[in-house]
Amino acid sequence: MKPSISEAEFDLLAAQTGLPLNAAQKRTLYDAYWMLEGMIERVNQPMPLDREPAHTFNPEVR
Amino acid sequence: MDEFLTIAAASKLIADKKLSPVELTQACIERVKQQDATLHAFILPTHERAMADARAAEARIMAGQSRGALDGIPIGHKDIYNTAGIRTTGHSRLLEHNVPDRDATVVRKWAEAGTVMMGKLSTHEFAMGGPSFDLPWPPARNPWNPEHFTAGSSSGTGAAVAAGFILGGTGSDTGGSIRGPAALCGIAGIKPTYGLVSRAGVLPLSFSMDHAGPMAWTVEDCALLLQSMAGHDAADPASADRSLPNFTADIAKGVKGLRIGVVRHFFETDNPVSPATLQGINHAVDVFEHLGADVRDATLSPLAEYHACGSIILTSEAYAIHEPWLKTRFNDYGELFRDRLAFGGFIRATDYVQALRRRRTLCEELKTAMAGFDILVSASQAAEAPLITEVPKWATMEKPSLTMPFNLTGYPAMSVCSGFGAGDLPICVQLIAKPFDESTLFKAGHAYETAMSTRERRPTLALQEAV
């Protein structure tokens, strides 16, 4: 499997993280990136607009 | 003393003054000295502290002032649990010289219960990154065959309990880190309900997925340990404020009438398990039916849905914790941890929020499914332990985790040894209960263990060395 984006596009994303990744480390992550993309796609499936997150805000901070 | 004892058995002998905590501790220390150069279960043994604890326990017991079932019992702590005055590293170069000034709540509670602290146990780096060979300490190895993996991240606890170095220990479980090593090391381990056990003073990985829990040779021992771990703690914002049951009160009452659901698609199609693991689960189902349980199949969303949701949340939260160090000390982390966690920087805020919304849907689904059941059955590891040198870097992403659904939903789940498979290595079954119904989980696990004979057998290495 391959990522949906090119290595050059991935390099842009990597730069945005601010992590000090060298070329070999970026390549390692790029080769595995398709697995992360698959998970991101799964959690972004349509949901009702009013679907609340599992964590709800509680003003009574403990 | 060559005999291997459970906590329940040792506790009774100690209470009857037929076993000295000092002798028991000396026997454990002797095993550590003989075998830990091979197993690397300990990052830091604390033998002087252990002997002092044992002598104090013995004095209390002889004076008729026993503190209960754990008084004089040798235990160890995963090295992400803070121990006052004793180094706590997270198995990481970043905390190589970290000495906390306070005990984690659980460490304090176990000390107050009279346990004997044998030392700090190996973990995967910050409870996520192993097995790593580029850290200041080597990874723990499996006592059933030291060439094989323990699973993680509570790797040292799994190895130390299986080898008889300790009778029980602490673990933590964010995606399966108690149940995995319990499974591959052939012991029992429970991830309690989220909020039941305080995480205060435990190095965090993922705030909403982290669970603290016990690991031991038997289900009953896990129940005894959990009794002293659980309870409300204001220092943990997620701590549940509710009364505690007696976890061993009904443990021997059997499973007759219990409604048990088998989530067959998890381990047959979503992440197919090894032939021996499948046979073990099917045998466990047969045992439960034979003991009078009502067993039916249960269906949930595909495992990959739970896994994706849990992984996005875990990675995002862990990245938020580690980002400052990742940006400034990236190469001080081990390769596995830093590469796996670096992906956290590629997850958008909206992906994290969507995962939280999806989490609610999956929690509701599980609640609905559990309405008809008291216990669910699944696998907790897909196969017997692989060679420790052949664990893929992306193992946690390549296949959906069998344990993640219950970190995501916070339900209590336990790994129980179901026998032995390829290479004579342990196999396991996972049992799941409703939130805060650990008592039923222990009842089912204990009934199964009692019906099997797997608890009679100890790792070959331990037996060879004990001769």
Short mmCIF file of C-alpha atoms in Angstrom, two decimals:
data_model
loop_
_atom_site.label_atom_id
_atom_site.label_comp_id
_atom_site.label_asym_id
_atom_site.label_seq_id
_atom_site.Cartn_x
_atom_site.Cartn_y
_atom_site.Cartn_z
CA MET A 1 0.00 0.00 0.00
CA LYS A 2 1.06 3.59 -0.65
CA PRO A 3 0.00 6.92 0.84
CA SER A 4 -2.48 9.01 -1.13
CA ILE A 5 -0.05 11.94 -1.19
CA SER A 6 3.36 12.30 -2.80
CA GLU A 7 6.57 12.27 -0.84
CA ALA A 8 6.97 15.99 -1.56
CA GLU A 9 3.50 16.70 -0.14
CA PHE A 10 4.36 14.57 2.89
CA ASP A 11 7.54 16.59 3.39
CA LEU A 12 5.41 19.72 3.67
CA LEU A 13 3.27 18.10 6.37
CA ALA A 14 6.41 16.94 8.15
CA ALA A 15 7.81 20.46 8.09
CA GLN A 16 4.60 21.75 9.67
CA THR A 17 5.08 19.45 12.67
CA GLY A 18 8.31 21.20 13.61
CA LEU A 19 9.94 17.86 14.39
CA PRO A 20 13.66 17.60 13.57
CA LEU A 21 13.21 14.69 11.14
CA ASN A 22 16.10 13.76 8.88
CA ALA A 23 15.54 12.39 5.37
CA ALA A 24 15.66 8.75 6.44
CA GLN A 25 13.19 9.34 9.27
CA LYS A 26 10.82 11.15 6.91
CA ARG A 27 11.05 8.28 4.44
CA THR A 28 10.26 5.75 7.18
CA LEU A 29 7.18 7.71 8.22
CA TYR A 30 6.10 8.28 4.63
CA ASP A 31 6.18 4.54 3.89
CA ALA A 32 3.83 3.87 6.83
CA TYR A 33 1.64 6.97 6.39
CA TRP A 34 -1.05 5.07 4.47
CA MET A 35 -1.99 3.27 7.68
CA LEU A 36 -2.56 6.57 9.49
CA GLU A 37 -4.54 7.86 6.53
CA GLY A 38 -6.80 4.82 6.76
CA MET A 39 -7.52 5.48 10.42
CA ILE A 40 -8.15 9.18 9.84
CA GLU A 41 -10.60 8.28 7.08
CA ARG A 42 -12.48 5.96 9.42
CA VAL A 43 -12.98 8.56 12.15
CA ASN A 44 -14.12 11.15 9.61
CA GLN A 45 -17.13 9.22 8.38
CA PRO A 46 -20.32 11.34 8.43
CA MET A 47 -22.04 11.76 11.79
CA PRO A 48 -25.18 13.63 12.82
CA LEU A 49 -24.45 17.32 13.40
CA ASP A 50 -25.43 17.10 17.04
CA ARG A 51 -23.25 14.09 17.82
CA GLU A 52 -21.33 15.21 20.93
CA PRO A 53 -17.78 14.08 21.74
CA ALA A 54 -17.33 11.39 24.37
CA HIS A 55 -15.61 13.92 26.64
CA THR A 56 -18.09 16.52 27.81
CA PHE A 57 -17.12 19.74 29.51
CA ASN A 58 -17.78 19.82 33.23
CA PRO A 59 -17.65 23.23 34.89
CA GLU A 60 -17.28 21.59 38.30
CA VAL A 61 -13.56 20.99 37.87
CA ARG A 62 -12.34 18.41 40.33
CA MET B 1 12.15 -22.54 49.07
CA ASP B 2 11.62 -23.77 45.50
CA GLU B 3 7.85 -23.73 45.61
CA PHE B 4 5.99 -21.13 43.56
CA LEU B 5 3.12 -19.61 45.50
CA THR B 6 0.13 -17.54 44.53
CA ILE B 7 -0.73 -14.48 46.60
CA ALA B 8 -3.81 -16.26 47.96
CA ALA B 9 -1.78 -19.28 49.05
CA ALA B 10 1.16 -17.28 50.45
CA SER B 11 -1.20 -14.96 52.30
CA LYS B 12 -2.91 -17.88 54.03
CA LEU B 13 0.41 -19.47 54.99
CA ILE B 14 1.69 -16.15 56.33
CA ALA B 15 -1.50 -15.57 58.31
CA ASP B 16 -1.19 -19.09 59.76
CA LYS B 17 2.45 -18.31 60.64
CA LYS B 18 3.58 -21.23 58.45
CA LEU B 19 5.48 -18.98 56.07
CA SER B 20 7.80 -16.13 56.90
CA PRO B 21 7.63 -13.04 54.66
CA VAL B 22 11.40 -12.85 55.05
CA GLU B 23 11.87 -16.39 53.69
CA LEU B 24 9.42 -15.72 50.87
CA THR B 25 11.22 -12.52 49.92
CA GLN B 26 14.62 -14.20 50.09
CA ALA B 27 13.38 -16.91 47.73
CA CYS B 28 12.15 -14.28 45.26
CA ILE B 29 15.43 -12.36 45.49
CA GLU B 30 17.34 -15.59 44.84
CA ARG B 31 15.31 -16.20 41.67
CA VAL B 32 15.99 -12.65 40.51
CA LYS B 33 19.72 -13.13 41.07
CA GLN B 34 19.70 -16.42 39.13
CA GLN B 35 17.54 -15.43 36.18
CA ASP B 36 17.18 -11.72 35.67
CA ALA B 37 20.45 -11.42 33.79
CA THR B 38 18.54 -13.39 31.13
CA LEU B 39 15.05 -11.94 31.51
CA HIS B 40 15.76 -8.24 32.25
CA ALA B 41 12.43 -7.90 34.04
CA PHE B 42 13.86 -5.35 36.48
CA ILE B 43 15.29 -1.95 35.63
CA LEU B 44 16.11 -1.39 39.27
CA PRO B 45 15.88 -4.16 41.88
CA THR B 46 15.49 -2.81 45.41
CA HIS B 47 16.53 -5.83 47.43
CA GLU B 48 17.56 -3.93 50.57
CA ARG B 49 14.20 -2.17 50.61
CA ALA B 50 12.48 -5.53 50.03
CA MET B 51 14.21 -7.15 52.97
CA ALA B 52 13.38 -4.20 55.19
CA ASP B 53 9.73 -4.38 54.10
CA ALA B 54 9.68 -8.15 54.71
CA ARG B 55 11.16 -7.84 58.19
CA ALA B 56 8.62 -5.15 59.06
CA ALA B 57 5.78 -7.34 57.78
CA GLU B 58 7.04 -10.29 59.76
CA ALA B 59 7.22 -8.21 62.94
CA ARG B 60 3.64 -7.01 62.42
CA ILE B 61 2.33 -10.48 61.80
CA MET B 62 4.11 -11.99 64.79
CA ALA B 63 2.63 -9.18 66.89
CA GLY B 64 -0.86 -9.98 65.61
CA GLN B 65 -1.06 -6.73 63.66
CA SER B 66 -1.35 -8.01 60.09
CA ARG B 67 -2.51 -5.46 57.55
CA GLY B 68 -4.41 -8.06 55.54
CA ALA B 69 -4.04 -10.28 52.51
CA LEU B 70 -1.11 -8.41 50.98
CA ASP B 71 0.99 -8.08 54.11
CA GLY B 72 4.43 -9.54 53.39
CA ILE B 73 3.73 -10.24 49.69
CA PRO B 74 6.60 -9.43 47.26
CA ILE B 75 5.50 -7.12 44.45
CA GLY B 76 7.04 -4.86 41.84
CA HIS B 77 6.08 -1.64 40.11
CA LYS B 78 6.19 -0.87 36.41
CA ASP B 79 8.75 1.89 36.02
CA ILE B 80 6.19 4.51 35.14
CA TYR B 81 4.81 4.48 38.71
CA ASN B 82 6.49 7.21 40.78
CA THR B 83 8.34 5.91 43.82
CA ALA B 84 9.57 8.46 46.35
CA GLY B 85 13.35 8.49 46.51
CA ILE B 86 13.62 5.63 44.01
CA ARG B 87 14.45 6.28 40.35
CA THR B 88 11.48 6.23 37.96
CA THR B 89 12.56 6.30 34.34
CA GLY B 90 9.71 5.28 32.05
CA HIS B 91 12.46 3.06 30.57
CA SER B 92 13.63 6.19 28.76
CA ARG B 93 16.89 8.07 28.44
CA LEU B 94 14.87 11.25 28.97
CA LEU B 95 14.15 10.32 32.58
CA GLU B 96 17.30 8.29 33.21
CA HIS B 97 18.08 10.16 36.43
CA ASN B 98 14.54 11.07 37.52
CA VAL B 99 13.92 10.52 41.23
CA PRO B 100 10.37 11.46 42.29
CA ASP B 101 9.76 12.95 45.70
CA ARG B 102 6.32 11.34 46.09
CA ASP B 103 4.82 7.90 45.61
CA ALA B 104 2.08 7.35 43.08
CA THR B 105 -1.23 6.81 44.86
CA VAL B 106 -1.21 3.10 44.03
CA VAL B 107 2.39 2.70 45.24
CA ARG B 108 1.40 4.32 48.53
CA LYS B 109 -1.70 2.15 48.89
CA TRP B 110 0.19 -1.07 48.29
CA ALA B 111 2.89 -0.01 50.75
CA GLU B 112 0.21 0.72 53.33
CA ALA B 113 -1.21 -2.75 52.68
CA GLY B 114 2.13 -4.21 53.75
CA THR B 115 3.55 -5.32 50.39
CA VAL B 116 7.25 -5.96 49.95
CA MET B 117 8.68 -3.72 47.21
CA MET B 118 11.10 -5.76 45.09
CA GLY B 119 11.92 -3.03 42.61
CA LYS B 120 11.08 -1.18 39.43
CA LEU B 121 10.13 -3.20 36.38
CA SER B 122 10.93 -2.84 32.70
CA THR B 123 8.39 -1.27 30.40
CA HIS B 124 8.25 -0.24 26.81
CA GLU B 125 9.53 3.34 26.61
CA PHE B 126 6.91 5.61 28.19
CA ALA B 127 4.50 2.65 28.01
CA MET B 128 4.45 2.60 24.22
CA GLY B 129 7.71 2.12 22.37
CA GLY B 130 9.05 -1.43 22.53
CA PRO B 131 10.67 -3.80 22.31
CA SER B 132 13.62 -1.43 21.98
CA PHE B 133 17.30 -2.31 21.89
CA ASP B 134 18.58 1.28 21.77
CA LEU B 135 17.67 2.38 25.31
CA PRO B 136 19.81 2.46 28.48
CA TRP B 137 18.23 -0.84 29.58
CA PRO B 138 17.43 -3.95 27.49
CA PRO B 139 13.84 -5.09 26.94
CA ALA B 140 12.32 -7.77 29.17
CA ARG B 141 12.23 -11.28 27.75
CA ASN B 142 9.65 -14.02 27.99
CA PRO B 143 10.31 -16.60 30.75
CA TRP B 144 8.65 -19.32 28.66
CA ASN B 145 11.38 -18.78 26.07
CA PRO B 146 13.74 -15.81 26.40
CA GLU B 147 14.14 -15.57 22.62
CA HIS B 148 10.51 -14.51 22.49
CA PHE B 149 8.61 -11.29 23.10
CA THR B 150 6.73 -10.52 26.31
CA ALA B 151 4.37 -8.06 24.59
CA GLY B 152 4.07 -4.69 26.25
CA SER B 153 4.14 -2.28 27.57
CA SER B 154 3.99 -3.84 31.06
CA SER B 155 6.66 -6.25 29.87
CA GLY B 156 8.74 -6.44 33.05
CA THR B 157 5.69 -7.11 35.20
CA GLY B 158 4.58 -9.93 32.90
CA ALA B 159 8.03 -11.52 32.90
CA ALA B 160 8.62 -11.05 36.64
CA VAL B 161 5.30 -12.60 37.66
CA ALA B 162 5.68 -15.54 35.27
CA ALA B 163 9.23 -16.18 36.48
CA GLY B 164 8.19 -16.04 40.13
CA PHE B 165 10.33 -12.98 40.92
CA ILE B 166 7.26 -11.32 42.39
CA LEU B 167 3.78 -12.56 43.22
CA GLY B 168 2.07 -9.58 41.64
CA GLY B 169 2.80 -6.21 40.15
CA THR B 170 1.48 -3.03 38.68
CA GLY B 171 0.82 -2.51 35.01
CA SER B 172 -0.79 0.17 32.94
CA ASP B 173 -3.00 -0.31 29.91
CA THR B 174 -3.63 2.34 27.26
CA GLY B 175 -4.25 0.06 24.29
CA GLY B 176 -3.64 -3.38 25.82
CA SER B 177 -0.46 -2.96 27.86
CA ILE B 178 -1.62 -5.10 30.78
CA ARG B 179 -3.56 -7.70 28.82
CA GLY B 180 -0.88 -8.17 26.15
CA PRO B 181 2.00 -9.15 28.44
CA ALA B 182 -0.37 -11.10 30.67
CA ALA B 183 -1.36 -13.09 27.57
CA LEU B 184 2.10 -13.76 26.17
CA CYS B 185 3.64 -14.47 29.59
CA GLY B 186 0.82 -16.85 30.56
CA ILE B 187 -0.47 -14.97 33.60
CA ALA B 188 -3.61 -12.99 34.48
CA GLY B 189 -3.99 -9.24 34.12
CA ILE B 190 -6.95 -6.91 34.41
CA LYS B 191 -7.53 -3.49 32.95
CA PRO B 192 -10.17 -2.19 35.37
CA THR B 193 -12.96 0.20 34.49
CA TYR B 194 -11.70 3.69 33.62
CA GLY B 195 -11.77 5.68 36.85
CA LEU B 196 -11.65 2.74 39.26
CA VAL B 197 -7.90 2.95 39.96
CA SER B 198 -6.06 6.22 40.46
CA ARG B 199 -3.47 7.18 37.86
CA ALA B 200 -2.05 9.96 40.03
CA GLY B 201 1.74 9.70 40.02
CA VAL B 202 1.81 7.38 37.00
CA LEU B 203 3.63 8.79 33.95
CA PRO B 204 0.83 9.57 31.49
CA LEU B 205 0.60 8.38 27.90
CA SER B 206 -2.98 9.21 26.95
CA PHE B 207 -5.15 10.89 29.56
CA SER B 208 -8.47 9.48 28.42
CA MET B 209 -7.18 5.98 27.59
CA ASP B 210 -4.72 5.24 30.42
CA HIS B 211 -5.75 2.66 33.00
CA ALA B 212 -3.74 1.39 35.98
CA GLY B 213 -4.23 -2.23 37.03
CA PRO B 214 -2.71 -5.38 38.52
CA MET B 215 -1.03 -8.44 37.03
CA ALA B 216 -0.54 -11.75 38.84
CA TRP B 217 -0.39 -15.50 38.37
CA THR B 218 -4.12 -16.05 38.91
CA VAL B 219 -7.40 -14.21 38.55
CA GLU B 220 -7.96 -14.47 42.30
CA ASP B 221 -4.60 -12.79 42.95
CA CYS B 222 -5.58 -9.97 40.59
CA ALA B 223 -8.76 -9.51 42.63
CA LEU B 224 -6.77 -9.31 45.86
CA LEU B 225 -4.39 -6.76 44.34
CA LEU B 226 -7.16 -4.68 42.81
CA GLN B 227 -8.87 -4.46 46.19
CA SER B 228 -5.90 -2.51 47.48
CA MET B 229 -5.44 -0.39 44.35
CA ALA B 230 -8.99 0.78 43.70
CA GLY B 231 -10.87 3.66 45.22
CA HIS B 232 -11.53 7.33 44.80
CA ASP B 233 -8.56 9.67 44.64
CA ALA B 234 -9.05 13.40 44.37
CA ALA B 235 -5.60 13.67 42.82
CA ASP B 236 -6.87 11.92 39.67
CA PRO B 237 -9.44 14.06 37.81
CA ALA B 238 -10.98 10.93 36.24
CA SER B 239 -11.27 9.01 39.51
CA ALA B 240 -14.75 7.59 40.15
CA ASP B 241 -16.26 8.43 43.51
CA ARG B 242 -18.19 5.27 44.37
CA SER B 243 -18.12 2.55 46.98
CA LEU B 244 -15.98 -0.51 46.38
CA PRO B 245 -17.30 -4.06 46.42
CA ASN B 246 -15.34 -6.94 47.93
CA PHE B 247 -13.84 -8.39 44.75
CA THR B 248 -13.27 -11.85 46.19
CA ALA B 249 -16.55 -12.22 48.08
CA ASP B 250 -18.35 -14.01 45.21
CA ILE B 251 -15.36 -15.15 43.22
CA ALA B 252 -16.04 -18.87 43.77
CA LYS B 253 -19.75 -18.74 43.01
CA GLY B 254 -19.36 -19.94 39.44
CA VAL B 255 -20.89 -18.86 36.15
CA LYS B 256 -24.18 -20.71 36.24
CA GLY B 257 -26.81 -18.46 34.68
CA LEU B 258 -24.32 -15.85 33.48
CA ARG B 259 -25.08 -14.54 29.99
CA ILE B 260 -21.90 -14.72 27.94
CA GLY B 261 -21.51 -13.17 24.49
CA VAL B 262 -18.75 -14.30 22.13
CA VAL B 263 -17.54 -11.49 19.84
CA ARG B 264 -16.53 -14.06 17.27
CA HIS B 265 -15.98 -11.67 14.36
CA PHE B 266 -13.26 -9.83 16.30
CA PHE B 267 -10.96 -12.86 16.33
CA GLU B 268 -12.21 -14.91 13.39
CA THR B 269 -12.43 -12.31 10.63
CA ASP B 270 -11.41 -8.81 11.85
CA ASN B 271 -8.03 -9.97 13.19
CA PRO B 272 -7.86 -13.74 12.72
CA VAL B 273 -6.01 -15.46 15.54
CA SER B 274 -3.65 -18.44 15.50
CA PRO B 275 -5.14 -21.96 15.40
CA ALA B 276 -4.18 -22.63 19.03
CA THR B 277 -5.60 -19.30 20.22
CA LEU B 278 -8.86 -20.01 18.41
CA GLN B 279 -8.98 -23.50 19.87
CA GLY B 280 -8.36 -22.05 23.33
CA ILE B 281 -11.22 -19.58 23.00
CA ASN B 282 -13.58 -22.24 21.70
CA HIS B 283 -12.59 -24.47 24.59
CA ALA B 284 -13.22 -21.65 27.05
CA VAL B 285 -16.69 -21.19 25.56
CA ASP B 286 -17.31 -24.92 25.98
CA VAL B 287 -16.15 -24.73 29.60
CA PHE B 288 -18.51 -21.83 30.34
CA GLU B 289 -21.42 -23.70 28.75
CA HIS B 290 -20.56 -26.84 30.69
CA LEU B 291 -20.53 -24.79 33.90
CA GLY B 292 -24.04 -23.55 33.21
CA ALA B 293 -23.57 -20.21 31.46
CA ASP B 294 -25.87 -19.10 28.66
CA VAL B 295 -23.51 -18.55 25.71
CA ARG B 296 -24.42 -16.79 22.47
CA ASP B 297 -22.59 -14.86 19.77
CA ALA B 298 -22.42 -11.06 20.00
CA THR B 299 -21.84 -8.57 17.20
CA LEU B 300 -20.19 -5.16 17.35
CA SER B 301 -18.74 -2.80 14.75
CA PRO B 302 -15.62 -4.13 13.04
CA LEU B 303 -12.53 -4.13 15.20
CA ALA B 304 -10.89 -1.67 12.78
CA GLU B 305 -13.45 1.00 13.76
CA TYR B 306 -12.56 0.73 17.44
CA HIS B 307 -8.87 0.54 16.61
CA ALA B 308 -8.84 3.62 14.39
CA CYS B 309 -10.77 5.68 16.89
CA GLY B 310 -8.59 4.58 19.82
CA SER B 311 -5.34 5.03 17.91
CA ILE B 312 -6.17 8.58 16.80
CA ILE B 313 -7.07 9.58 20.36
CA LEU B 314 -4.10 7.80 21.95
CA THR B 315 -1.56 9.15 19.47
CA SER B 316 -2.92 12.72 19.67
CA GLU B 317 -2.95 12.79 23.47
CA ALA B 318 0.50 11.18 23.75
CA TYR B 319 1.90 13.60 21.19
CA ALA B 320 0.51 16.54 23.15
CA ILE B 321 2.36 15.28 26.23
CA HIS B 322 5.66 14.59 24.47
CA GLU B 323 5.76 17.32 21.81
CA PRO B 324 8.14 19.65 23.72
CA TRP B 325 10.70 16.85 24.10
CA LEU B 326 10.08 15.50 20.60
CA LYS B 327 11.03 18.91 19.21
CA THR B 328 14.12 19.36 21.34
CA ARG B 329 15.37 15.85 22.17
CA PHE B 330 13.97 13.75 19.32
CA ASN B 331 16.95 11.42 19.08
CA ASP B 332 17.11 10.82 22.83
CA TYR B 333 13.99 8.68 22.47
CA GLY B 334 14.29 5.13 21.23
CA GLU B 335 13.56 4.68 17.54
CA LEU B 336 10.30 2.80 18.03
CA PHE B 337 8.73 5.32 20.37
CA ARG B 338 9.75 8.41 18.43
CA ASP B 339 8.73 7.05 15.05
CA ARG B 340 5.37 5.74 16.28
CA LEU B 341 4.61 8.94 18.15
CA ALA B 342 5.81 11.31 15.44
CA PHE B 343 2.57 10.53 13.60
CA GLY B 344 0.80 12.52 16.28
CA GLY B 345 2.12 15.64 14.60
CA PHE B 346 0.29 14.67 11.40
CA ILE B 347 -3.16 14.34 13.00
CA ARG B 348 -5.33 17.45 12.67
CA ALA B 349 -7.32 18.84 15.56
CA THR B 350 -10.51 18.04 13.68
CA ASP B 351 -9.48 14.39 13.33
CA TYR B 352 -9.06 14.19 17.10
CA VAL B 353 -12.47 15.76 17.71
CA GLN B 354 -14.11 13.47 15.16
CA ALA B 355 -12.52 10.49 16.93
CA LEU B 356 -13.99 11.70 20.23
CA ARG B 357 -17.43 11.99 18.61
CA ARG B 358 -17.07 8.53 17.09
CA ARG B 359 -15.99 7.27 20.51
CA ARG B 360 -19.37 8.17 21.96
CA THR B 361 -21.11 6.21 19.20
CA LEU B 362 -18.98 3.15 19.86
CA CYS B 363 -19.55 3.43 23.64
CA GLU B 364 -23.29 3.51 23.02
CA GLU B 365 -23.04 0.52 20.72
CA LEU B 366 -21.18 -1.51 23.33
CA LYS B 367 -23.62 -0.51 26.05
CA THR B 368 -26.54 -1.65 23.91
CA ALA B 369 -24.83 -4.94 23.06
CA MET B 370 -23.95 -5.58 26.71
CA ALA B 371 -27.54 -5.13 27.81
CA GLY B 372 -28.09 -8.77 26.93
CA PHE B 373 -24.86 -10.07 28.40
CA ASP B 374 -22.90 -10.12 31.65
CA ILE B 375 -19.59 -11.05 30.06
CA LEU B 376 -18.10 -10.85 26.57
CA VAL B 377 -15.43 -13.23 25.31
CA SER B 378 -12.77 -12.39 22.74
CA ALA B 379 -9.06 -12.84 22.15
CA SER B 380 -6.54 -10.55 23.79
CA GLN B 381 -3.56 -11.43 21.60
CA ALA B 382 -3.77 -12.83 18.10
CA ALA B 383 -1.07 -15.46 18.52
CA GLU B 384 1.69 -16.92 20.63
CA ALA B 385 4.70 -14.69 21.41
CA PRO B 386 6.84 -13.93 18.33
CA LEU B 387 10.62 -13.81 18.45
CA ILE B 388 11.61 -10.60 20.24
CA THR B 389 13.78 -9.61 17.28
CA GLU B 390 10.90 -9.95 14.83
CA VAL B 391 8.35 -7.48 16.18
CA PRO B 392 7.54 -5.01 13.37
CA LYS B 393 7.95 -1.29 14.02
CA TRP B 394 4.37 -0.70 12.92
CA ALA B 395 2.88 -3.70 14.75
CA THR B 396 0.40 -1.43 16.50
CA MET B 397 -0.90 -0.07 13.18
CA GLU B 398 -0.75 -3.04 10.82
CA LYS B 399 -3.58 -5.04 12.38
CA PRO B 400 -6.49 -3.87 14.53
CA SER B 401 -5.83 -4.38 18.22
CA LEU B 402 -8.03 -6.91 20.01
CA THR B 403 -7.66 -5.00 23.28
CA MET B 404 -8.16 -1.39 22.13
CA PRO B 405 -12.01 -1.49 22.11
CA PHE B 406 -12.07 -1.64 25.89
CA ASN B 407 -9.59 1.19 26.41
CA LEU B 408 -11.70 3.27 24.08
CA THR B 409 -14.91 2.46 25.93
CA GLY B 410 -13.40 2.16 29.42
CA TYR B 411 -14.97 -1.25 30.07
CA PRO B 412 -13.13 -3.66 32.40
CA ALA B 413 -11.30 -6.43 30.55
CA MET B 414 -9.02 -9.24 31.63
CA SER B 415 -6.59 -11.61 29.97
CA VAL B 416 -6.58 -15.19 31.26
CA CYS B 417 -4.22 -17.99 30.20
CA SER B 418 -6.05 -20.63 28.16
CA GLY B 419 -3.21 -23.10 27.64
CA PHE B 420 -0.22 -23.46 25.36
CA GLY B 421 0.19 -23.27 21.61
CA ALA B 422 2.98 -23.31 19.05
CA GLY B 423 6.42 -23.55 20.61
CA ASP B 424 4.77 -24.45 23.89
CA LEU B 425 4.13 -20.75 24.44
CA PRO B 426 1.08 -19.45 26.34
CA ILE B 427 -2.21 -18.59 24.67
CA CYS B 428 -5.01 -16.59 26.18
CA VAL B 429 -8.63 -15.50 26.23
CA GLN B 430 -10.01 -12.03 26.97
CA LEU B 431 -13.08 -11.53 29.16
CA ILE B 432 -14.97 -8.23 29.32
CA ALA B 433 -17.63 -7.02 31.78
CA LYS B 434 -19.86 -3.99 32.24
CA PRO B 435 -18.40 -0.83 33.80
CA PHE B 436 -17.56 -1.29 37.49
CA ASP B 437 -18.60 -4.95 37.39
CA GLU B 438 -15.12 -6.32 38.01
CA SER B 439 -16.64 -8.79 40.48
CA THR B 440 -18.43 -10.63 37.68
CA LEU B 441 -15.28 -10.55 35.60
CA PHE B 442 -13.31 -12.16 38.43
CA LYS B 443 -16.06 -14.71 39.00
CA ALA B 444 -15.97 -15.81 35.35
CA GLY B 445 -12.18 -15.79 35.14
CA HIS B 446 -11.79 -17.74 38.35
CA ALA B 447 -14.36 -20.33 37.28
CA TYR B 448 -12.49 -20.82 34.01
CA GLU B 449 -9.07 -21.04 35.66
CA THR B 450 -10.37 -23.50 38.22
CA ALA B 451 -11.80 -25.72 35.48
CA MET B 452 -8.47 -25.69 33.61
CA SER B 453 -5.09 -26.93 34.78
CA THR B 454 -2.91 -24.22 33.25
CA ARG B 455 -2.03 -22.65 36.61
CA GLU B 456 -0.11 -25.73 37.69
CA ARG B 457 2.56 -25.22 35.06
CA ARG B 458 5.40 -22.73 35.41
CA PRO B 459 7.91 -21.55 32.78
CA THR B 460 10.59 -24.06 31.97
CA LEU B 461 13.35 -21.52 32.58
CA ALA B 462 12.12 -20.88 36.09
CA LEU B 463 11.90 -24.57 36.85
CA GLN B 464 15.35 -25.33 35.40
CA GLU B 465 16.94 -22.59 37.43
CA ALA B 466 15.11 -23.60 40.58
CA VAL B 467 16.54 -27.15 40.57
#
